[in-house]
Amino acid sequence: MSEPIALVTGGSRGIGAAVARRLNSSGHRVIVASRTGAVPADVDVAGSIAMDVADPESIDSALAEVAEKFGTIGVLVANAGITRDNLLMRMSDSDIDDVLDTNLAGSIRLCRGVTRGMLRAKSGRIVLVSSVVGMLGSAGQVNYAASKAGLIGLARSLARELGSRGITANVVAPGFVTTDMTADLDDSRRTEILSAIPLGRYAAVDEVAGVVDFLAGPDAGYITGAVIPVDGGLGMGH
Ligand code: NAP
């Protein structure tokens, strides 16, 4: 049997690139997707595709291309995400729409797009990359936190809809991870964040990727609807 096909959105850099590397090492044929369709330099992938997850037509055409070139997607890692932080009073409509369309609506549409093939195959793994702030809340991030909380409802509903067909749906909720997304935080905010994290440091991308790889692999066959924190203890109790 050929290796399962794994689609990783936001696979061009950061956490997604690390997930692509790990899934490749664990025997998947990995396709990375991002708006540019770029392939991370040090990652061996089977293919890459340009896909804007905020654009329904782009999702549909990219998924059709993947199906035609590679076949049925067995693992979906919906990882692409953005922030547009501001206090709610100052948050623009586009800050709200862009974040919800990319992080939440895009993930729902991607799940819909891969489900048919997974149902036919009677197996599939869906991993949604959320965030600790989806449960903890975060001042200045109502759009982002709401989008990330929504992924939990998405995964748990999918778990109930699709569980009897051999498809699992789980959430990974990272805390602060060293990537482009957190590179712009100023020193005082960084110090404040580090003081709230029991492990006293940010995560490395590989520490998130390892958990995604586990959820996509054979040892996680009886895990569905779960939210796995990878946050150094920041969100404990949620
Ligand atoms: P990143 O370094 O900023 O990378 C984001 C990735 O998403 C890039 O590959 C980007 O590629 C892609 N992307 C952005 N908008 C897209 C769109 N509309 N369509 C398709 N691809 C898109 O982010 P990261 O830190 O690795 O974060 C990855 C995920 O983890 C996100 O969902 C984020 O919310 C979550 N997360 C991150 C942290 C953290 O501390 N870094 C913590 C918790 C959760 P293009 O720009 O080329 O499209």
Short mmCIF file of N, CA, C and O in Angstrom, two decimals, residues 7-24 30-33 40 43 45 77-81 129 177 179 205-206 208-209 212:
data_model
loop_
_atom_site.label_atom_id
_atom_site.label_comp_id
_atom_site.label_asym_id
_atom_site.label_seq_id
_atom_site.Cartn_x
_atom_site.Cartn_y
_atom_site.Cartn_z
N LEU A 7 -1.95 16.57 3.88
CA LEU A 7 -1.96 17.96 3.44
C LEU A 7 -1.76 18.85 4.67
O LEU A 7 -2.51 18.74 5.64
N VAL A 8 -0.76 19.72 4.60
CA VAL A 8 -0.46 20.63 5.71
C VAL A 8 -0.62 22.05 5.22
O VAL A 8 0.17 22.53 4.40
N THR A 9 -1.66 22.75 5.70
CA THR A 9 -1.80 24.15 5.30
C THR A 9 -0.87 25.01 6.16
O THR A 9 -0.57 24.68 7.30
N GLY A 10 -0.43 26.11 5.57
CA GLY A 10 0.57 26.92 6.27
C GLY A 10 1.87 26.16 6.42
O GLY A 10 2.61 26.35 7.38
N GLY A 11 2.15 25.31 5.43
CA GLY A 11 3.34 24.45 5.52
C GLY A 11 4.61 25.09 5.00
O GLY A 11 5.66 24.45 4.95
N SER A 12 4.55 26.35 4.63
CA SER A 12 5.73 26.98 4.03
C SER A 12 6.75 27.44 5.07
O SER A 12 7.91 27.68 4.73
N ARG A 13 6.31 27.60 6.31
CA ARG A 13 7.26 28.04 7.35
C ARG A 13 6.70 27.73 8.73
O ARG A 13 5.60 27.16 8.85
N GLY A 14 7.43 28.09 9.76
CA GLY A 14 6.95 28.00 11.14
C GLY A 14 6.53 26.59 11.53
O GLY A 14 7.16 25.59 11.15
N ILE A 15 5.43 26.52 12.27
CA ILE A 15 4.95 25.24 12.79
C ILE A 15 4.61 24.29 11.63
O ILE A 15 4.93 23.10 11.67
N GLY A 16 3.98 24.82 10.59
CA GLY A 16 3.57 23.98 9.46
C GLY A 16 4.74 23.30 8.77
O GLY A 16 4.66 22.12 8.38
N ALA A 17 5.84 24.03 8.62
CA ALA A 17 7.03 23.43 7.99
C ALA A 17 7.59 22.31 8.87
O ALA A 17 8.00 21.25 8.37
N ALA A 18 7.57 22.53 10.18
CA ALA A 18 8.05 21.48 11.10
C ALA A 18 7.13 20.26 11.06
O ALA A 18 7.59 19.11 11.11
N VAL A 19 5.82 20.51 10.95
CA VAL A 19 4.87 19.39 10.85
C VAL A 19 5.13 18.62 9.56
O VAL A 19 5.14 17.38 9.55
N ALA A 20 5.36 19.34 8.47
CA ALA A 20 5.63 18.68 7.19
C ALA A 20 6.86 17.78 7.32
O ALA A 20 6.88 16.64 6.84
N ARG A 21 7.89 18.28 7.98
CA ARG A 21 9.13 17.49 8.14
C ARG A 21 8.85 16.23 8.94
O ARG A 21 9.27 15.13 8.57
N ARG A 22 8.12 16.37 10.04
CA ARG A 22 7.84 15.22 10.91
C ARG A 22 6.97 14.19 10.19
O ARG A 22 7.21 12.98 10.27
N LEU A 23 5.94 14.67 9.48
CA LEU A 23 5.06 13.72 8.79
C LEU A 23 5.80 12.99 7.68
O LEU A 23 5.57 11.81 7.42
N ASN A 24 6.71 13.70 7.04
CA ASN A 24 7.53 13.05 6.02
C ASN A 24 8.39 11.95 6.66
O ASN A 24 8.46 10.83 6.15
N VAL A 30 3.84 14.12 1.87
CA VAL A 30 3.37 15.41 2.39
C VAL A 30 3.21 16.44 1.28
O VAL A 30 4.10 16.61 0.45
N ILE A 31 2.06 17.11 1.31
CA ILE A 31 1.84 18.24 0.41
C ILE A 31 1.66 19.47 1.28
O ILE A 31 0.82 19.48 2.19
N VAL A 32 2.46 20.50 1.01
CA VAL A 32 2.32 21.73 1.78
C VAL A 32 1.52 22.74 0.97
O VAL A 32 1.67 22.83 -0.25
N ALA A 33 0.70 23.50 1.69
CA ALA A 33 -0.11 24.53 1.04
C ALA A 33 0.10 25.86 1.77
O ALA A 33 0.23 25.89 3.00
N PRO A 40 9.26 24.79 2.12
CA PRO A 40 10.34 25.14 3.05
C PRO A 40 11.66 24.49 2.62
O PRO A 40 11.66 23.33 2.20
N VAL A 43 12.87 20.84 3.91
CA VAL A 43 11.86 19.82 4.11
C VAL A 43 11.59 19.08 2.80
O VAL A 43 11.40 19.69 1.76
N VAL A 45 9.25 17.22 0.60
CA VAL A 45 7.80 17.05 0.44
C VAL A 45 7.50 16.42 -0.92
O VAL A 45 8.30 16.51 -1.85
N VAL A 77 -3.87 18.52 8.11
CA VAL A 77 -3.43 19.37 9.22
C VAL A 77 -3.79 20.81 8.85
O VAL A 77 -3.14 21.42 7.99
N ALA A 78 -4.86 21.32 9.46
CA ALA A 78 -5.31 22.69 9.18
C ALA A 78 -4.55 23.61 10.13
O ALA A 78 -4.91 23.78 11.30
N ASN A 79 -3.45 24.14 9.62
CA ASN A 79 -2.51 24.89 10.46
C ASN A 79 -2.41 26.35 10.07
O ASN A 79 -2.01 27.19 10.89
N ALA A 80 -2.76 26.70 8.82
CA ALA A 80 -2.61 28.10 8.39
C ALA A 80 -3.38 29.02 9.32
O ALA A 80 -4.53 28.75 9.64
N GLY A 81 -2.74 30.08 9.74
CA GLY A 81 -3.43 31.00 10.64
C GLY A 81 -2.75 32.35 10.65
O GLY A 81 -1.56 32.47 10.33
N VAL A 129 -4.95 23.13 14.18
CA VAL A 129 -4.00 23.84 15.05
C VAL A 129 -4.69 25.08 15.61
O VAL A 129 -4.95 26.05 14.90
N VAL A 177 5.13 29.93 20.62
CA VAL A 177 6.10 29.14 19.86
C VAL A 177 7.01 30.11 19.11
O VAL A 177 6.53 31.13 18.60
N THR A 179 8.29 31.50 16.22
CA THR A 179 8.07 31.55 14.76
C THR A 179 7.94 33.02 14.37
O THR A 179 7.97 33.91 15.22
N VAL A 205 9.28 24.78 17.39
CA VAL A 205 8.27 24.28 16.44
C VAL A 205 8.17 22.75 16.45
O VAL A 205 7.10 22.19 16.31
N ASP A 206 9.28 22.10 16.66
CA ASP A 206 9.29 20.64 16.64
C ASP A 206 8.49 20.03 17.79
O ASP A 206 7.99 18.91 17.67
N VAL A 208 5.69 21.13 18.86
CA VAL A 208 4.29 21.11 18.40
C VAL A 208 4.14 20.05 17.31
O VAL A 208 3.20 19.25 17.32
N ALA A 209 5.10 20.02 16.40
CA ALA A 209 5.02 19.09 15.26
C ALA A 209 4.97 17.64 15.74
O ALA A 209 4.26 16.81 15.15
N VAL A 212 1.43 16.76 16.65
CA VAL A 212 0.59 16.61 15.44
C VAL A 212 0.88 15.27 14.78
O VAL A 212 -0.04 14.53 14.39
#
